[in-house]
Structures are given as structure tokens and as C-alpha cells.
């Protein structure tokens, strides 16, 4: 089965997830506060709804100062909406995993990879939709890892730090492949999707109640990247050489998975007899730390060829999917694997490392990301945004 992106006649606010018809959008005047009372007091401007059809209004004029404004505001939560809201399809990707599973580092490295390498291979480009995304990515993700070689700090609970609830929102714009093939790139746009990435604080995934209020994006998501820390698995902890630094034991992965599945079922009214159709990419994070337990000839030790082949390499995926699933099962994740197949229609197993090295005193010793793009490309493939090919 493949999922289809359909043009919608509504939009969903990426902050509060309320659903609105396309003409239900408010504006905010951004004139100099000394000039305009509406701008100074942050008065919400409501356009006349009768007049326009069910399509997104691009701008309106402020009734106080007459300035035209393009700043759109969600009628429910008053957050500033992405400028292209309602014009494109949107995908919400949630990265979940227990505390310390490696979510924040994964997001830091993945977004950098998409910006720098995926674009040229797939004739697309990723651009932040607002300053909040640019600033948050730079300050909380990019700067520590890429500029200061430092570990990112623990993500704080959304209950105490509301910035955690703010997604990183990007437009992924695909350009038409020119008739002359790869060398002459067309500038015509063939597709745009808005992608919101949510980083979650592992501690917020410890109770269904918190998930329901603080992590609404999970049950509204189009794809889930579920990170599994191999260092949390009993069989791995026992087999690693003595003296290996191990993180504290956190939430059991099968508990987190069943909590996630229950939440999605309840919120969307999906019966137990039905499978959930949100694709789930299950990925071992930190595979660098368990290198000694993996067969040296395993596909996990080779880089994936999706980017160099400029397609989703289905043969590589099949190898990895099989290898990783059997590792999950043999390392004590039998129950997890069963639960996954009993709840979700579409899933794949992956293995990756964001850092590719251990850290010493909070410093990243040698940054060497490996296979971080695989789950993301699989999701794009599932949504038919990139094509898949078997090895010839
Ligand atoms: N060896 C290795 N360690 C990693 C890697 N990624 C993360 N780590 C370690 O795991 C710790 C936790 O990583 P985070 O990305 O902060 O984990 P998180 O899932 O965001 O954790 P919370 O924010 O608490 O939910 C880091 O401080 C690193 O010590 C990796 O690729 N390899
Ligand atoms: Mg984190
Ligand atoms: Zn909203
Ligand atoms: Zn004004």
C-alpha cells in the first residue's frame, strides 16, 4: 500500500492542530506600533468571510492604518501560521523515543543532511517557513552539534518549556526534472509539502495523559520515526564489553509503543480490530555504540545508496529491514516487534547513528553520522514524493 497526498479543502494549524476551513484565517497588522493602534495592541484582524470563497486569503488591509498585512494567525491559538498554509499538502513527522534515546541529536543531524545532501540528489530544497524555525534550529540543534561540538541538553518537558511544543516547520519544494535530465535542472516547481518536525521530551512520553495534552501532534502525524536506544535493551547491556558506559535504564520500549498506539486509537476512534495507517519507521539509534555486537559484513556497516542513486533504494531497504528486525527481536525486543505488527499497517526497521561516536565530557569527539536519512526517505517514498527502485 502507498499513501496518497490529496489536496484538502481545510487546513490544520501546526501549533494547536485545530481544523479550519480555508477562509477561516485571521491576520495581524505588523505596522510600526507608534503608527497603528492595532499593531501596538496586537488586535486580531478578522476578514469578511462571506465575500471570499473557500480559499486562503493572501492578505488584508488593516482597518486602522490601511497597511496591507500578510501575517496570518490561527483563529484558535493565535499562533502565526506558516505563510503558505493551506496552499500545499502538509506532513507532520513526529520523532519519538524514550528519554535519552537520541531524538534531539537525530533531528539536528537529519535536518542538516536534508539541507545539504538530499536536495541535489532529489531535485528538491528544504527551507524554513519562519524565523522561529530558523532560530530554534540554529540555537538548539545546529550550533551545539556542528559549531561547538557539544551534546545537546536534555529536552525539557513541554509542561515547563512551551518552546518544546513548537515544531520546526519547513517547506520541501520539488522541482520538475528537466527534459535534459539531471544536468539541466528545471526551475518549475512540481510539488511542495510542508513538513513539521516535532522533538519530544522523552519524559513527556511516560504517561498517556501528558501525551494527550502536550503531544497532540503524535495522533495527528503523517509519519512516526520511533527511535530505539540499543543501550536500553537488556541483552545488549549484558553483552557489551565490561566498562562500557551505559545510560540509566529508562521506559521500556514496548510500553512506549503501546501507549503511543493506544493514544492514536483513542484520539482517532480506530478499533482494535483495525490497523493504524500511520507509517512507522523504527530505527536503532546509536548503532556506533553496539558495533562490537554486529556482524562486520552486515548491511548496517555500509552506507546507504539512496542519495547516490537518487531514489529510494528498495533492495537496500529490504536488507536493512530484515537485518534490523531480527536484531531487535534477538536483543530482547520480541514483544516490541509483535506489538508493532499488531497495531500498525506500515512499518520498517532501520539502524542509524547521529553522532557516530561516543561523547567525552559532554563533547562530541568525532561527528560521523551514518544512515540518518534512511527513515526520512522511506517516509517520502511512502508518500510518493520520491520514487523507489530495486537494484539492477
Ligand atoms: N554513541 C552515541 N551516543 C549518542 C548518539 N546520539 C545521542 N547519544 C547519546 O545519548 C544522549 C541522549 O541523546 P539526546 O538526543 O539528547 O536524547 P533525547 O532522546 O533527545 O532525550 P530527551 O530529550 O531526554 O528525551 C546524548 O547526550 C549522547 O550522550 C549517537 O549517535 N551515538
Ligand atoms: Mg531531546
Ligand atoms: Zn492554532
Ligand atoms: Zn495597522
PDB file of N, CA and C in Angstrom, residues 8-26 44 46 49 53-57 72-79 81-82 85-87 90 216 220:
ATOM      1  N   UNK A   8      -6.470  19.365   0.027  1.00  0.00           N
ATOM      2  CA  UNK A   8      -7.520  19.433   1.029  1.00  0.00           C
ATOM      3  C   UNK A   8      -8.300  20.735   0.915  1.00  0.00           C
ATOM      4  N   UNK A   9      -9.529  20.723   1.465  1.00  0.00           N
ATOM      5  CA  UNK A   9     -10.281  21.974   1.473  1.00  0.00           C
ATOM      6  C   UNK A   9     -10.295  22.567   2.885  1.00  0.00           C
ATOM      7  N   UNK A  10      -9.346  22.161   3.673  1.00  0.00           N
ATOM      8  CA  UNK A  10      -9.213  22.727   5.020  1.00  0.00           C
ATOM      9  C   UNK A  10      -7.732  22.807   5.335  1.00  0.00           C
ATOM     10  N   UNK A  11      -7.419  23.489   6.411  1.00  0.00           N
ATOM     11  CA  UNK A  11      -6.033  23.438   6.870  1.00  0.00           C
ATOM     12  C   UNK A  11      -6.032  23.105   8.353  1.00  0.00           C
ATOM     13  N   UNK A  12      -4.898  22.593   8.796  1.00  0.00           N
ATOM     14  CA  UNK A  12      -4.757  22.257  10.209  1.00  0.00           C
ATOM     15  C   UNK A  12      -3.632  23.103  10.776  1.00  0.00           C
ATOM     16  N   UNK A  13      -3.908  23.797  11.850  1.00  0.00           N
ATOM     17  CA  UNK A  13      -2.870  24.638  12.462  1.00  0.00           C
ATOM     18  C   UNK A  13      -1.751  23.736  12.987  1.00  0.00           C
ATOM     19  N   UNK A  14      -0.489  23.985  12.577  1.00  0.00           N
ATOM     20  CA  UNK A  14       0.588  23.102  13.027  1.00  0.00           C
ATOM     21  C   UNK A  14       0.981  23.318  14.489  1.00  0.00           C
ATOM     22  N   UNK A  15       0.346  24.282  15.152  1.00  0.00           N
ATOM     23  CA  UNK A  15       0.656  24.505  16.572  1.00  0.00           C
ATOM     24  C   UNK A  15      -0.385  23.875  17.490  1.00  0.00           C
ATOM     25  N   UNK A  16      -1.681  24.112  17.191  1.00  0.00           N
ATOM     26  CA  UNK A  16      -2.705  23.591  18.097  1.00  0.00           C
ATOM     27  C   UNK A  16      -3.520  22.464  17.462  1.00  0.00           C
ATOM     28  N   UNK A  17      -3.287  22.206  16.185  1.00  0.00           N
ATOM     29  CA  UNK A  17      -3.954  21.125  15.456  1.00  0.00           C
ATOM     30  C   UNK A  17      -5.456  21.275  15.334  1.00  0.00           C
ATOM     31  N   UNK A  18      -5.960  22.479  15.492  1.00  0.00           N
ATOM     32  CA  UNK A  18      -7.373  22.671  15.211  1.00  0.00           C
ATOM     33  C   UNK A  18      -7.551  22.735  13.699  1.00  0.00           C
ATOM     34  N   UNK A  19      -8.723  22.288  13.271  1.00  0.00           N
ATOM     35  CA  UNK A  19      -9.007  22.210  11.842  1.00  0.00           C
ATOM     36  C   UNK A  19      -9.870  23.407  11.446  1.00  0.00           C
ATOM     37  N   UNK A  20      -9.530  24.074  10.349  1.00  0.00           N
ATOM     38  CA  UNK A  20     -10.290  25.248   9.912  1.00  0.00           C
ATOM     39  C   UNK A  20     -10.567  25.157   8.425  1.00  0.00           C
ATOM     40  N   UNK A  21     -11.716  25.707   8.014  1.00  0.00           N
ATOM     41  CA  UNK A  21     -11.920  25.795   6.574  1.00  0.00           C
ATOM     42  C   UNK A  21     -10.958  26.867   6.042  1.00  0.00           C
ATOM     43  N   UNK A  22     -10.677  26.799   4.745  1.00  0.00           N
ATOM     44  CA  UNK A  22      -9.615  27.649   4.201  1.00  0.00           C
ATOM     45  C   UNK A  22      -9.868  29.145   4.389  1.00  0.00           C
ATOM     46  N   UNK A  23     -11.142  29.554   4.391  1.00  0.00           N
ATOM     47  CA  UNK A  23     -11.368  31.004   4.543  1.00  0.00           C
ATOM     48  C   UNK A  23     -11.403  31.456   6.002  1.00  0.00           C
ATOM     49  N   UNK A  24     -11.205  30.517   6.907  1.00  0.00           N
ATOM     50  CA  UNK A  24     -11.229  30.871   8.327  1.00  0.00           C
ATOM     51  C   UNK A  24      -9.806  31.149   8.816  1.00  0.00           C
ATOM     52  N   UNK A  25      -9.342  32.343   8.499  1.00  0.00           N
ATOM     53  CA  UNK A  25      -7.988  32.707   8.903  1.00  0.00           C
ATOM     54  C   UNK A  25      -7.998  34.170   9.333  1.00  0.00           C
ATOM     55  N   UNK A  26      -7.261  34.473  10.391  1.00  0.00           N
ATOM     56  CA  UNK A  26      -7.181  35.859  10.850  1.00  0.00           C
ATOM     57  C   UNK A  26      -5.827  36.461  10.503  1.00  0.00           C
ATOM     58  N   UNK A  44      -6.420  41.287  16.716  1.00  0.00           N
ATOM     59  CA  UNK A  44      -6.599  40.317  15.640  1.00  0.00           C
ATOM     60  C   UNK A  44      -7.545  40.883  14.586  1.00  0.00           C
ATOM     61  N   UNK A  46     -10.068  40.322  11.600  1.00  0.00           N
ATOM     62  CA  UNK A  46     -10.904  39.265  11.026  1.00  0.00           C
ATOM     63  C   UNK A  46     -11.441  39.694   9.681  1.00  0.00           C
ATOM     64  N   UNK A  49     -15.906  37.023   5.921  1.00  0.00           N
ATOM     65  CA  UNK A  49     -15.875  35.663   5.379  1.00  0.00           C
ATOM     66  C   UNK A  49     -16.840  35.425   4.236  1.00  0.00           C
ATOM     67  N   UNK A  53     -14.504  32.935  -1.198  1.00  0.00           N
ATOM     68  CA  UNK A  53     -14.870  31.521  -1.295  1.00  0.00           C
ATOM     69  C   UNK A  53     -13.984  30.713  -0.359  1.00  0.00           C
ATOM     70  N   UNK A  54     -14.115  29.413  -0.446  1.00  0.00           N
ATOM     71  CA  UNK A  54     -13.294  28.603   0.435  1.00  0.00           C
ATOM     72  C   UNK A  54     -11.861  28.482  -0.096  1.00  0.00           C
ATOM     73  N   UNK A  55     -11.163  29.612  -0.014  1.00  0.00           N
ATOM     74  CA  UNK A  55      -9.748  29.542  -0.333  1.00  0.00           C
ATOM     75  C   UNK A  55      -9.011  30.486   0.598  1.00  0.00           C
ATOM     76  N   UNK A  56      -7.745  30.224   0.765  1.00  0.00           N
ATOM     77  CA  UNK A  56      -6.955  31.028   1.702  1.00  0.00           C
ATOM     78  C   UNK A  56      -6.793  32.441   1.165  1.00  0.00           C
ATOM     79  N   UNK A  57      -7.126  33.409   1.998  1.00  0.00           N
ATOM     80  CA  UNK A  57      -6.934  34.805   1.657  1.00  0.00           C
ATOM     81  C   UNK A  57      -5.457  35.115   1.852  1.00  0.00           C
ATOM     82  N   UNK A  72      -0.584  35.802   8.858  1.00  0.00           N
ATOM     83  CA  UNK A  72      -1.800  35.032   9.158  1.00  0.00           C
ATOM     84  C   UNK A  72      -1.719  34.439  10.561  1.00  0.00           C
ATOM     85  N   UNK A  73      -2.884  34.433  11.206  1.00  0.00           N
ATOM     86  CA  UNK A  73      -2.951  33.999  12.602  1.00  0.00           C
ATOM     87  C   UNK A  73      -3.998  32.891  12.734  1.00  0.00           C
ATOM     88  N   UNK A  74      -3.670  31.876  13.516  1.00  0.00           N
ATOM     89  CA  UNK A  74      -4.649  30.809  13.763  1.00  0.00           C
ATOM     90  C   UNK A  74      -5.805  31.369  14.591  1.00  0.00           C
ATOM     91  N   UNK A  75      -7.060  31.193  14.148  1.00  0.00           N
ATOM     92  CA  UNK A  75      -8.208  31.706  14.900  1.00  0.00           C
ATOM     93  C   UNK A  75      -8.359  31.044  16.272  1.00  0.00           C
ATOM     94  N   UNK A  76      -7.790  29.860  16.443  1.00  0.00           N
ATOM     95  CA  UNK A  76      -7.953  29.163  17.721  1.00  0.00           C
ATOM     96  C   UNK A  76      -6.857  29.515  18.722  1.00  0.00           C
ATOM     97  N   UNK A  77      -5.575  29.435  18.289  1.00  0.00           N
ATOM     98  CA  UNK A  77      -4.499  29.623  19.272  1.00  0.00           C
ATOM     99  C   UNK A  77      -3.720  30.910  19.057  1.00  0.00           C
ATOM    100  N   UNK A  78      -4.049  31.670  18.034  1.00  0.00           N
ATOM    101  CA  UNK A  78      -3.401  32.961  17.722  1.00  0.00           C
ATOM    102  C   UNK A  78      -1.944  32.827  17.285  1.00  0.00           C
ATOM    103  N   UNK A  79      -1.449  31.621  17.056  1.00  0.00           N
ATOM    104  CA  UNK A  79      -0.063  31.484  16.598  1.00  0.00           C
ATOM    105  C   UNK A  79       0.036  31.966  15.152  1.00  0.00           C
ATOM    106  N   UNK A  81       0.699  31.601  11.511  1.00  0.00           N
ATOM    107  CA  UNK A  81       0.688  30.428  10.639  1.00  0.00           C
ATOM    108  C   UNK A  81       1.776  30.538   9.574  1.00  0.00           C
ATOM    109  N   UNK A  82       2.303  29.405   9.105  1.00  0.00           N
ATOM    110  CA  UNK A  82       3.257  29.446   8.002  1.00  0.00           C
ATOM    111  C   UNK A  82       2.651  30.205   6.817  1.00  0.00           C
ATOM    112  N   UNK A  85       0.342  28.422   4.333  1.00  0.00           N
ATOM    113  CA  UNK A  85      -0.628  27.473   4.903  1.00  0.00           C
ATOM    114  C   UNK A  85      -1.835  27.303   3.966  1.00  0.00           C
ATOM    115  N   UNK A  86      -2.282  26.070   3.831  1.00  0.00           N
ATOM    116  CA  UNK A  86      -3.458  25.810   3.013  1.00  0.00           C
ATOM    117  C   UNK A  86      -3.171  25.677   1.534  1.00  0.00           C
ATOM    118  N   UNK A  87      -1.986  26.117   1.104  1.00  0.00           N
ATOM    119  CA  UNK A  87      -1.688  26.029  -0.333  1.00  0.00           C
ATOM    120  C   UNK A  87      -1.065  24.686  -0.694  1.00  0.00           C
ATOM    121  N   UNK A  90       0.426  19.045   3.746  1.00  0.00           N
ATOM    122  CA  UNK A  90       1.359  19.067   4.861  1.00  0.00           C
ATOM    123  C   UNK A  90       1.543  17.705   5.496  1.00  0.00           C
ATOM    124  N   UNK A 216      -0.079  16.466  21.095  1.00  0.00           N
ATOM    125  CA  UNK A 216      -1.192  16.192  20.181  1.00  0.00           C
ATOM    126  C   UNK A 216      -0.732  15.875  18.771  1.00  0.00           C
ATOM    127  N   UNK A 220      -1.861  13.271  15.327  1.00  0.00           N
ATOM    128  CA  UNK A 220      -2.161  13.966  14.072  1.00  0.00           C
ATOM    129  C   UNK A 220      -1.044  13.775  13.053  1.00  0.00           C
TER     130      UNK A 220
END
